[in-house]
Amino acid sequence: MSDDTPKPDARPSVHCTFCRSYFITYDRAKPHACRAFGIASTRLPMHDVRENSGRDCEAFEPKSARS
């Protein structure tokens, strides 16, 4: 008997748009950037980090909630 239900992850989802270090540049060739890694890319930096390290981004910090 196997349980195929996904297990909840204690860590927040790593996605650039929810990270404090992510920002949009004015450069049309490389619109997505990360302050933590100092990179700009045509795609979200999380994809470049995973491709190069084989792991999720460890610099992820969730944005603070606005009141």
N, CA, C and O atoms as a Maestro MAE file, in Angstrom:
{
 s_m_m2io_version
 :::
 2.0.0
}

f_m_ct {
 s_m_title
 :::
 protein
 m_atom[268] {
  # First column is atom index #
  i_m_mmod_type
  r_m_x_coord
  r_m_y_coord
  r_m_z_coord
  i_m_residue_number
  s_m_chain_name
  s_m_pdb_residue_name
  s_m_pdb_atom_name
  i_m_atomic_number
  :::
  1 25 0.846 -1.176 0.000 1 A "MET " " N  " 7
  2 3 0.000 0.000 0.000 1 A "MET " " CA " 6
  3 2 0.896 1.245 0.000 1 A "MET " " C  " 6
  4 15 1.634 1.472 0.959 1 A "MET " " O  " 8
  5 25 0.839 2.045 -1.058 2 A "SER " " N  " 7
  6 3 1.676 3.232 -1.149 2 A "SER " " CA " 6
  7 2 0.824 4.484 -0.979 2 A "SER " " C  " 6
  8 15 -0.336 4.536 -1.388 2 A "SER " " O  " 8
  9 25 1.424 5.466 -0.375 3 A "ASP " " N  " 7
  10 3 0.753 6.735 -0.150 3 A "ASP " " CA " 6
  11 2 1.342 7.756 -1.124 3 A "ASP " " C  " 6
  12 15 2.480 8.189 -0.947 3 A "ASP " " O  " 8
  13 25 0.581 8.143 -2.148 4 A "ASP " " N  " 7
  14 3 1.072 9.062 -3.170 4 A "ASP " " CA " 6
  15 2 0.732 10.518 -2.886 4 A "ASP " " C  " 6
  16 15 0.980 11.381 -3.729 4 A "ASP " " O  " 8
  17 25 0.174 10.804 -1.727 5 A "THR " " N  " 7
  18 3 -0.152 12.188 -1.411 5 A "THR " " CA " 6
  19 2 1.121 12.950 -1.100 5 A "THR " " C  " 6
  20 15 1.992 12.442 -0.394 5 A "THR " " O  " 8
  21 25 1.241 14.177 -1.626 6 A "PRO " " N  " 7
  22 3 2.450 14.953 -1.363 6 A "PRO " " CA " 6
  23 2 2.573 15.324 0.107 6 A "PRO " " C  " 6
  24 15 1.578 15.627 0.766 6 A "PRO " " O  " 8
  25 25 3.770 15.298 0.602 7 A "LYS " " N  " 7
  26 3 4.046 15.673 1.992 7 A "LYS " " CA " 6
  27 2 4.245 17.186 2.073 7 A "LYS " " C  " 6
  28 15 4.924 17.762 1.223 7 A "LYS " " O  " 8
  29 25 3.667 17.834 3.077 8 A "PRO " " N  " 7
  30 3 3.878 19.280 3.206 8 A "PRO " " CA " 6
  31 2 5.334 19.575 3.544 8 A "PRO " " C  " 6
  32 15 5.955 18.887 4.354 8 A "PRO " " O  " 8
  33 25 5.856 20.604 2.910 9 A "ASP " " N  " 7
  34 3 7.248 21.001 3.123 9 A "ASP " " CA " 6
  35 2 7.274 22.086 4.195 9 A "ASP " " C  " 6
  36 15 6.513 23.051 4.119 9 A "ASP " " O  " 8
  37 25 8.137 21.935 5.184 10 A "ALA " " N  " 7
  38 3 8.234 22.923 6.261 10 A "ALA " " CA " 6
  39 2 8.823 24.231 5.746 10 A "ALA " " C  " 6
  40 15 8.548 25.298 6.294 10 A "ALA " " O  " 8
  41 25 9.622 24.148 4.707 11 A "ARG " " N  " 7
  42 3 10.272 25.315 4.134 11 A "ARG " " CA " 6
  43 2 9.342 25.980 3.117 11 A "ARG " " C  " 6
  44 15 8.644 25.280 2.384 11 A "ARG " " O  " 8
  45 25 9.318 27.306 3.056 12 A "PRO " " N  " 7
  46 3 8.462 27.954 2.065 12 A "PRO " " CA " 6
  47 2 8.917 27.610 0.649 12 A "PRO " " C  " 6
  48 15 10.089 27.304 0.427 12 A "PRO " " O  " 8
  49 25 8.006 27.659 -0.291 13 A "SER " " N  " 7
  50 3 8.346 27.382 -1.682 13 A "SER " " CA " 6
  51 2 9.374 28.387 -2.172 13 A "SER " " C  " 6
  52 15 9.267 29.586 -1.916 13 A "SER " " O  " 8
  53 25 10.362 27.881 -2.874 14 A "VAL " " N  " 7
  54 3 11.400 28.756 -3.421 14 A "VAL " " CA " 6
  55 2 10.927 29.231 -4.785 14 A "VAL " " C  " 6
  56 15 10.907 28.468 -5.751 14 A "VAL " " O  " 8
  57 25 10.554 30.475 -4.851 15 A "HIS " " N  " 7
  58 3 10.142 31.084 -6.111 15 A "HIS " " CA " 6
  59 2 10.574 32.530 -6.073 15 A "HIS " " C  " 6
  60 15 10.265 33.252 -5.126 15 A "HIS " " O  " 8
  61 25 11.281 32.953 -7.091 16 A "CYS " " N  " 7
  62 3 11.884 34.286 -7.115 16 A "CYS " " CA " 6
  63 2 10.900 35.418 -6.836 16 A "CYS " " C  " 6
  64 15 11.241 36.371 -6.135 16 A "CYS " " O  " 8
  65 25 9.708 35.328 -7.365 17 A "THR " " N  " 7
  66 3 8.768 36.440 -7.201 17 A "THR " " CA " 6
  67 2 8.353 36.673 -5.753 17 A "THR " " C  " 6
  68 15 7.817 37.731 -5.424 17 A "THR " " O  " 8
  69 25 8.596 35.689 -4.884 18 A "PHE " " N  " 7
  70 3 8.267 35.835 -3.467 18 A "PHE " " CA " 6
  71 2 9.509 36.114 -2.609 18 A "PHE " " C  " 6
  72 15 9.421 36.130 -1.381 18 A "PHE " " O  " 8
  73 25 10.654 36.331 -3.246 19 A "CYS " " N  " 7
  74 3 11.917 36.526 -2.531 19 A "CYS " " CA " 6
  75 2 12.301 38.002 -2.443 19 A "CYS " " C  " 6
  76 15 12.047 38.774 -3.368 19 A "CYS " " O  " 8
  77 25 12.913 38.383 -1.330 20 A "ARG " " N  " 7
  78 3 13.335 39.765 -1.117 20 A "ARG " " CA " 6
  79 2 14.430 40.190 -2.087 20 A "ARG " " C  " 6
  80 15 14.547 41.376 -2.395 20 A "ARG " " O  " 8
  81 25 15.234 39.251 -2.572 21 A "SER " " N  " 7
  82 3 16.371 39.575 -3.434 21 A "SER " " CA " 6
  83 2 16.004 39.736 -4.908 21 A "SER " " C  " 6
  84 15 16.811 40.238 -5.689 21 A "SER " " O  " 8
  85 25 14.824 39.325 -5.292 22 A "TYR " " N  " 7
  86 3 14.410 39.372 -6.700 22 A "TYR " " CA " 6
  87 2 13.968 40.772 -7.095 22 A "TYR " " C  " 6
  88 15 13.292 41.462 -6.331 22 A "TYR " " O  " 8
  89 25 14.358 41.185 -8.301 23 A "PHE " " N  " 7
  90 3 13.871 42.446 -8.840 23 A "PHE " " CA " 6
  91 2 13.864 42.405 -10.363 23 A "PHE " " C  " 6
  92 15 14.525 41.569 -10.979 23 A "PHE " " O  " 8
  93 25 13.111 43.314 -10.955 24 A "ILE " " N  " 7
  94 3 13.001 43.443 -12.398 24 A "ILE " " CA " 6
  95 2 13.962 44.546 -12.837 24 A "ILE " " C  " 6
  96 15 14.004 45.620 -12.237 24 A "ILE " " O  " 8
  97 25 14.733 44.268 -13.891 25 A "THR " " N  " 7
  98 3 15.675 45.266 -14.403 25 A "THR " " CA " 6
  99 2 15.028 46.044 -15.553 25 A "THR " " C  " 6
  100 15 13.935 45.711 -16.012 25 A "THR " " O  " 8
  101 25 15.721 47.074 -16.000 26 A "TYR " " N  " 7
  102 3 15.279 47.833 -17.167 26 A "TYR " " CA " 6
  103 2 15.880 47.272 -18.449 26 A "TYR " " C  " 6
  104 15 15.568 47.748 -19.540 26 A "TYR " " O  " 8
  105 25 16.724 46.282 -18.327 27 A "ASP " " N  " 7
  106 3 17.388 45.663 -19.464 27 A "ASP " " CA " 6
  107 2 16.456 44.639 -20.103 27 A "ASP " " C  " 6
  108 15 16.151 43.618 -19.486 27 A "ASP " " O  " 8
  109 25 16.006 44.890 -21.310 28 A "ARG " " N  " 7
  110 3 15.070 43.974 -21.971 28 A "ARG " " CA " 6
  111 2 15.704 42.618 -22.271 28 A "ARG " " C  " 6
  112 15 14.997 41.614 -22.362 28 A "ARG " " O  " 8
  113 25 17.023 42.577 -22.426 29 A "ALA " " N  " 7
  114 3 17.713 41.323 -22.712 29 A "ALA " " CA " 6
  115 2 17.800 40.430 -21.468 29 A "ALA " " C  " 6
  116 15 17.814 39.204 -21.577 29 A "ALA " " O  " 8
  117 25 17.858 41.058 -20.288 30 A "LYS " " N  " 7
  118 3 17.951 40.311 -19.026 30 A "LYS " " CA " 6
  119 2 17.055 40.979 -17.986 30 A "LYS " " C  " 6
  120 15 17.544 41.706 -17.120 30 A "LYS " " O  " 8
  121 25 15.754 40.737 -18.066 31 A "PRO " " N  " 7
  122 3 14.820 41.447 -17.191 31 A "PRO " " CA " 6
  123 2 14.724 40.948 -15.754 31 A "PRO " " C  " 6
  124 15 14.248 41.681 -14.887 31 A "PRO " " O  " 8
  125 25 15.166 39.719 -15.477 32 A "HIS " " N  " 7
  126 3 15.036 39.140 -14.132 32 A "HIS " " CA " 6
  127 2 16.394 39.139 -13.436 32 A "HIS " " C  " 6
  128 15 17.396 38.731 -14.024 32 A "HIS " " O  " 8
  129 25 16.425 39.596 -12.182 33 A "ALA " " N  " 7
  130 3 17.697 39.679 -11.476 33 A "ALA " " CA " 6
  131 2 17.574 39.293 -10.006 33 A "ALA " " C  " 6
  132 15 16.488 39.302 -9.427 33 A "ALA " " O  " 8
  133 25 18.727 38.953 -9.421 34 A "CYS " " N  " 7
  134 3 18.806 38.550 -8.027 34 A "CYS " " CA " 6
  135 2 19.922 39.333 -7.342 34 A "CYS " " C  " 6
  136 15 21.077 39.280 -7.764 34 A "CYS " " O  " 8
  137 25 19.570 40.054 -6.289 35 A "ARG " " N  " 7
  138 3 20.576 40.807 -5.531 35 A "ARG " " CA " 6
  139 2 21.507 39.884 -4.751 35 A "ARG " " C  " 6
  140 15 22.691 40.188 -4.607 35 A "ARG " " O  " 8
  141 25 21.001 38.777 -4.251 36 A "ALA " " N  " 7
  142 3 21.795 37.853 -3.434 36 A "ALA " " CA " 6
  143 2 22.936 37.246 -4.234 36 A "ALA " " C  " 6
  144 15 24.038 37.088 -3.708 36 A "ALA " " O  " 8
  145 25 22.694 36.904 -5.491 37 A "PHE " " N  " 7
  146 3 23.723 36.277 -6.314 37 A "PHE " " CA " 6
  147 2 24.366 37.240 -7.300 37 A "PHE " " C  " 6
  148 15 25.385 36.919 -7.912 37 A "PHE " " O  " 8
  149 25 23.778 38.413 -7.455 38 A "GLY " " N  " 7
  150 3 24.338 39.393 -8.378 38 A "GLY " " CA " 6
  151 2 24.236 38.951 -9.826 38 A "GLY " " C  " 6
  152 15 25.145 39.192 -10.621 38 A "GLY " " O  " 8
  153 25 23.122 38.300 -10.170 39 A "ILE " " N  " 7
  154 3 22.941 37.834 -11.538 39 A "ILE " " CA " 6
  155 2 21.700 38.442 -12.165 39 A "ILE " " C  " 6
  156 15 20.748 38.800 -11.471 39 A "ILE " " O  " 8
  157 25 21.721 38.554 -13.486 40 A "ALA " " N  " 7
  158 3 20.566 38.965 -14.271 40 A "ALA " " CA " 6
  159 2 20.418 37.935 -15.380 40 A "ALA " " C  " 6
  160 15 21.406 37.403 -15.884 40 A "ALA " " O  " 8
  161 25 19.169 37.660 -15.755 41 A "SER " " N  " 7
  162 3 18.930 36.580 -16.697 41 A "SER " " CA " 6
  163 2 17.662 36.819 -17.503 41 A "SER " " C  " 6
  164 15 16.841 37.672 -17.167 41 A "SER " " O  " 8
  165 25 17.522 36.045 -18.573 42 A "THR " " N  " 7
  166 3 16.298 36.094 -19.370 42 A "THR " " CA " 6
  167 2 15.186 35.323 -18.682 42 A "THR " " C  " 6
  168 15 14.010 35.520 -18.988 42 A "THR " " O  " 8
  169 25 15.547 34.447 -17.754 43 A "ARG " " N  " 7
  170 3 14.558 33.655 -17.012 43 A "ARG " " CA " 6
  171 2 14.730 33.921 -15.525 43 A "ARG " " C  " 6
  172 15 15.676 34.598 -15.122 43 A "ARG " " O  " 8
  173 25 13.830 33.396 -14.710 44 A "LEU " " N  " 7
  174 3 13.925 33.615 -13.269 44 A "LEU " " CA " 6
  175 2 15.246 33.053 -12.743 44 A "LEU " " C  " 6
  176 15 15.638 31.950 -13.124 44 A "LEU " " O  " 8
  177 25 15.931 33.788 -11.880 45 A "PRO " " N  " 7
  178 3 17.213 33.334 -11.350 45 A "PRO " " CA " 6
  179 2 17.168 31.970 -10.670 45 A "PRO " " C  " 6
  180 15 18.180 31.270 -10.644 45 A "PRO " " O  " 8
  181 25 16.027 31.577 -10.121 46 A "MET " " N  " 7
  182 3 15.924 30.273 -9.462 46 A "MET " " CA " 6
  183 2 16.243 29.135 -10.425 46 A "MET " " C  " 6
  184 15 16.757 28.097 -10.008 46 A "MET " " O  " 8
  185 25 15.947 29.319 -11.702 47 A "HIS " " N  " 7
  186 3 16.238 28.287 -12.697 47 A "HIS " " CA " 6
  187 2 17.746 28.200 -12.952 47 A "HIS " " C  " 6
  188 15 18.288 27.105 -13.101 47 A "HIS " " O  " 8
  189 25 18.417 29.341 -13.001 48 A "ASP " " N  " 7
  190 3 19.872 29.347 -13.192 48 A "ASP " " CA " 6
  191 2 20.579 28.734 -11.989 48 A "ASP " " C  " 6
  192 15 21.541 27.984 -12.150 48 A "ASP " " O  " 8
  193 25 20.110 29.049 -10.789 49 A "VAL " " N  " 7
  194 3 20.711 28.502 -9.572 49 A "VAL " " CA " 6
  195 2 20.549 26.979 -9.551 49 A "VAL " " C  " 6
  196 15 21.506 26.257 -9.269 49 A "VAL " " O  " 8
  197 25 19.357 26.497 -9.846 50 A "ARG " " N  " 7
  198 3 19.119 25.046 -9.835 50 A "ARG " " CA " 6
  199 2 19.947 24.344 -10.916 50 A "ARG " " C  " 6
  200 15 20.489 23.263 -10.683 50 A "ARG " " O  " 8
  201 25 20.041 24.953 -12.079 51 A "GLU " " N  " 7
  202 3 20.803 24.355 -13.172 51 A "GLU " " CA " 6
  203 2 22.289 24.250 -12.830 51 A "GLU " " C  " 6
  204 15 22.942 23.263 -13.169 51 A "GLU " " O  " 8
  205 25 22.815 25.267 -12.163 52 A "ASN " " N  " 7
  206 3 24.247 25.291 -11.854 52 A "ASN " " CA " 6
  207 2 24.625 24.529 -10.595 52 A "ASN " " C  " 6
  208 15 25.719 23.971 -10.515 52 A "ASN " " O  " 8
  209 25 23.731 24.497 -9.606 53 A "SER " " N  " 7
  210 3 24.078 23.833 -8.346 53 A "SER " " CA " 6
  211 2 23.372 22.486 -8.161 53 A "SER " " C  " 6
  212 15 23.816 21.647 -7.377 53 A "SER " " O  " 8
  213 25 22.283 22.291 -8.883 54 A "GLY " " N  " 7
  214 3 21.504 21.065 -8.723 54 A "GLY " " CA " 6
  215 2 20.588 21.098 -7.513 54 A "GLY " " C  " 6
  216 15 19.967 20.090 -7.176 54 A "GLY " " O  " 8
  217 25 20.498 22.255 -6.852 55 A "ARG " " N  " 7
  218 3 19.666 22.390 -5.654 55 A "ARG " " CA " 6
  219 2 18.831 23.660 -5.735 55 A "ARG " " C  " 6
  220 15 19.093 24.550 -6.544 55 A "ARG " " O  " 8
  221 25 17.814 23.720 -4.870 56 A "ASP " " N  " 7
  222 3 17.022 24.945 -4.780 56 A "ASP " " CA " 6
  223 2 17.873 26.061 -4.209 56 A "ASP " " C  " 6
  224 15 18.872 25.807 -3.536 56 A "ASP " " O  " 8
  225 25 17.485 27.277 -4.473 57 A "CYS " " N  " 7
  226 3 18.201 28.451 -3.982 57 A "CYS " " CA " 6
  227 2 18.212 28.473 -2.456 57 A "CYS " " C  " 6
  228 15 17.167 28.347 -1.817 57 A "CYS " " O  " 8
  229 25 19.386 28.631 -1.886 58 A "GLU " " N  " 7
  230 3 19.512 28.695 -0.428 58 A "GLU " " CA " 6
  231 2 19.544 30.122 0.088 58 A "GLU " " C  " 6
  232 15 19.616 30.343 1.297 58 A "GLU " " O  " 8
  233 25 19.490 31.100 -0.821 59 A "ALA " " N  " 7
  234 3 19.473 32.507 -0.424 59 A "ALA " " CA " 6
  235 2 18.042 33.040 -0.337 59 A "ALA " " C  " 6
  236 15 17.837 34.224 -0.071 59 A "ALA " " O  " 8
  237 25 17.065 32.181 -0.559 60 A "PHE " " N  " 7
  238 3 15.663 32.604 -0.548 60 A "PHE " " CA " 6
  239 2 15.259 33.159 0.813 60 A "PHE " " C  " 6
  240 15 15.449 32.518 1.847 60 A "PHE " " O  " 8
  241 25 14.693 34.373 0.786 61 A "GLU " " N  " 7
  242 3 14.116 35.002 1.977 61 A "GLU " " CA " 6
  243 2 12.754 35.538 1.571 61 A "GLU " " C  " 6
  244 15 12.668 36.374 0.671 61 A "GLU " " O  " 8
  245 25 11.692 35.079 2.210 62 A "PRO " " N  " 7
  246 3 10.360 35.557 1.811 62 A "PRO " " CA " 6
  247 2 10.212 37.060 2.023 62 A "PRO " " C  " 6
  248 15 10.755 37.629 2.970 62 A "PRO " " O  " 8
  249 25 9.470 37.682 1.125 63 A "LYS " " N  " 7
  250 3 9.176 39.115 1.272 63 A "LYS " " CA " 6
  251 2 8.320 39.312 2.500 63 A "LYS " " C  " 6
  252 15 7.527 38.444 2.863 63 A "LYS " " O  " 8
  253 25 8.482 40.453 3.140 64 A "SER " " N  " 7
  254 3 7.676 40.732 4.322 64 A "SER " " CA " 6
  255 2 6.243 41.052 3.887 64 A "SER " " C  " 6
  256 15 6.011 41.598 2.809 64 A "SER " " O  " 8
  257 25 5.310 40.705 4.738 65 A "ALA " " N  " 7
  258 3 3.902 40.955 4.450 65 A "ALA " " CA " 6
  259 2 3.614 42.433 4.580 65 A "ALA " " C  " 6
  260 15 4.070 43.086 5.519 65 A "ALA " " O  " 8
  261 25 2.861 42.954 3.641 66 A "ARG " " N  " 7
  262 3 2.492 44.377 3.701 66 A "ARG " " CA " 6
  263 2 1.239 44.527 4.563 66 A "ARG " " C  " 6
  264 15 0.353 43.673 4.557 66 A "ARG " " O  " 8
  265 25 1.190 45.629 5.299 67 A "SER " " N  " 7
  266 3 0.004 45.853 6.128 67 A "SER " " CA " 6
  267 2 -0.857 46.923 5.551 67 A "SER " " C  " 6
  268 15 -1.901 47.247 6.116 67 A "SER " " O  " 8
  :::
 }
 m_bond[267] {
  # First column is bond index #
  i_m_from
  i_m_to
  i_m_order
  :::
  1 1 2 1
  2 2 3 1
  3 3 4 2
  4 3 5 1
  5 5 6 1
  6 6 7 1
  7 7 8 2
  8 7 9 1
  9 9 10 1
  10 10 11 1
  11 11 12 2
  12 11 13 1
  13 13 14 1
  14 14 15 1
  15 15 16 2
  16 15 17 1
  17 17 18 1
  18 18 19 1
  19 19 20 2
  20 19 21 1
  21 21 22 1
  22 22 23 1
  23 23 24 2
  24 23 25 1
  25 25 26 1
  26 26 27 1
  27 27 28 2
  28 27 29 1
  29 29 30 1
  30 30 31 1
  31 31 32 2
  32 31 33 1
  33 33 34 1
  34 34 35 1
  35 35 36 2
  36 35 37 1
  37 37 38 1
  38 38 39 1
  39 39 40 2
  40 39 41 1
  41 41 42 1
  42 42 43 1
  43 43 44 2
  44 43 45 1
  45 45 46 1
  46 46 47 1
  47 47 48 2
  48 47 49 1
  49 49 50 1
  50 50 51 1
  51 51 52 2
  52 51 53 1
  53 53 54 1
  54 54 55 1
  55 55 56 2
  56 55 57 1
  57 57 58 1
  58 58 59 1
  59 59 60 2
  60 59 61 1
  61 61 62 1
  62 62 63 1
  63 63 64 2
  64 63 65 1
  65 65 66 1
  66 66 67 1
  67 67 68 2
  68 67 69 1
  69 69 70 1
  70 70 71 1
  71 71 72 2
  72 71 73 1
  73 73 74 1
  74 74 75 1
  75 75 76 2
  76 75 77 1
  77 77 78 1
  78 78 79 1
  79 79 80 2
  80 79 81 1
  81 81 82 1
  82 82 83 1
  83 83 84 2
  84 83 85 1
  85 85 86 1
  86 86 87 1
  87 87 88 2
  88 87 89 1
  89 89 90 1
  90 90 91 1
  91 91 92 2
  92 91 93 1
  93 93 94 1
  94 94 95 1
  95 95 96 2
  96 95 97 1
  97 97 98 1
  98 98 99 1
  99 99 100 2
  100 99 101 1
  101 101 102 1
  102 102 103 1
  103 103 104 2
  104 103 105 1
  105 105 106 1
  106 106 107 1
  107 107 108 2
  108 107 109 1
  109 109 110 1
  110 110 111 1
  111 111 112 2
  112 111 113 1
  113 113 114 1
  114 114 115 1
  115 115 116 2
  116 115 117 1
  117 117 118 1
  118 118 119 1
  119 119 120 2
  120 119 121 1
  121 121 122 1
  122 122 123 1
  123 123 124 2
  124 123 125 1
  125 125 126 1
  126 126 127 1
  127 127 128 2
  128 127 129 1
  129 129 130 1
  130 130 131 1
  131 131 132 2
  132 131 133 1
  133 133 134 1
  134 134 135 1
  135 135 136 2
  136 135 137 1
  137 137 138 1
  138 138 139 1
  139 139 140 2
  140 139 141 1
  141 141 142 1
  142 142 143 1
  143 143 144 2
  144 143 145 1
  145 145 146 1
  146 146 147 1
  147 147 148 2
  148 147 149 1
  149 149 150 1
  150 150 151 1
  151 151 152 2
  152 151 153 1
  153 153 154 1
  154 154 155 1
  155 155 156 2
  156 155 157 1
  157 157 158 1
  158 158 159 1
  159 159 160 2
  160 159 161 1
  161 161 162 1
  162 162 163 1
  163 163 164 2
  164 163 165 1
  165 165 166 1
  166 166 167 1
  167 167 168 2
  168 167 169 1
  169 169 170 1
  170 170 171 1
  171 171 172 2
  172 171 173 1
  173 173 174 1
  174 174 175 1
  175 175 176 2
  176 175 177 1
  177 177 178 1
  178 178 179 1
  179 179 180 2
  180 179 181 1
  181 181 182 1
  182 182 183 1
  183 183 184 2
  184 183 185 1
  185 185 186 1
  186 186 187 1
  187 187 188 2
  188 187 189 1
  189 189 190 1
  190 190 191 1
  191 191 192 2
  192 191 193 1
  193 193 194 1
  194 194 195 1
  195 195 196 2
  196 195 197 1
  197 197 198 1
  198 198 199 1
  199 199 200 2
  200 199 201 1
  201 201 202 1
  202 202 203 1
  203 203 204 2
  204 203 205 1
  205 205 206 1
  206 206 207 1
  207 207 208 2
  208 207 209 1
  209 209 210 1
  210 210 211 1
  211 211 212 2
  212 211 213 1
  213 213 214 1
  214 214 215 1
  215 215 216 2
  216 215 217 1
  217 217 218 1
  218 218 219 1
  219 219 220 2
  220 219 221 1
  221 221 222 1
  222 222 223 1
  223 223 224 2
  224 223 225 1
  225 225 226 1
  226 226 227 1
  227 227 228 2
  228 227 229 1
  229 229 230 1
  230 230 231 1
  231 231 232 2
  232 231 233 1
  233 233 234 1
  234 234 235 1
  235 235 236 2
  236 235 237 1
  237 237 238 1
  238 238 239 1
  239 239 240 2
  240 239 241 1
  241 241 242 1
  242 242 243 1
  243 243 244 2
  244 243 245 1
  245 245 246 1
  246 246 247 1
  247 247 248 2
  248 247 249 1
  249 249 250 1
  250 250 251 1
  251 251 252 2
  252 251 253 1
  253 253 254 1
  254 254 255 1
  255 255 256 2
  256 255 257 1
  257 257 258 1
  258 258 259 1
  259 259 260 2
  260 259 261 1
  261 261 262 1
  262 262 263 1
  263 263 264 2
  264 263 265 1
  265 265 266 1
  266 266 267 1
  267 267 268 2
  :::
 }
}
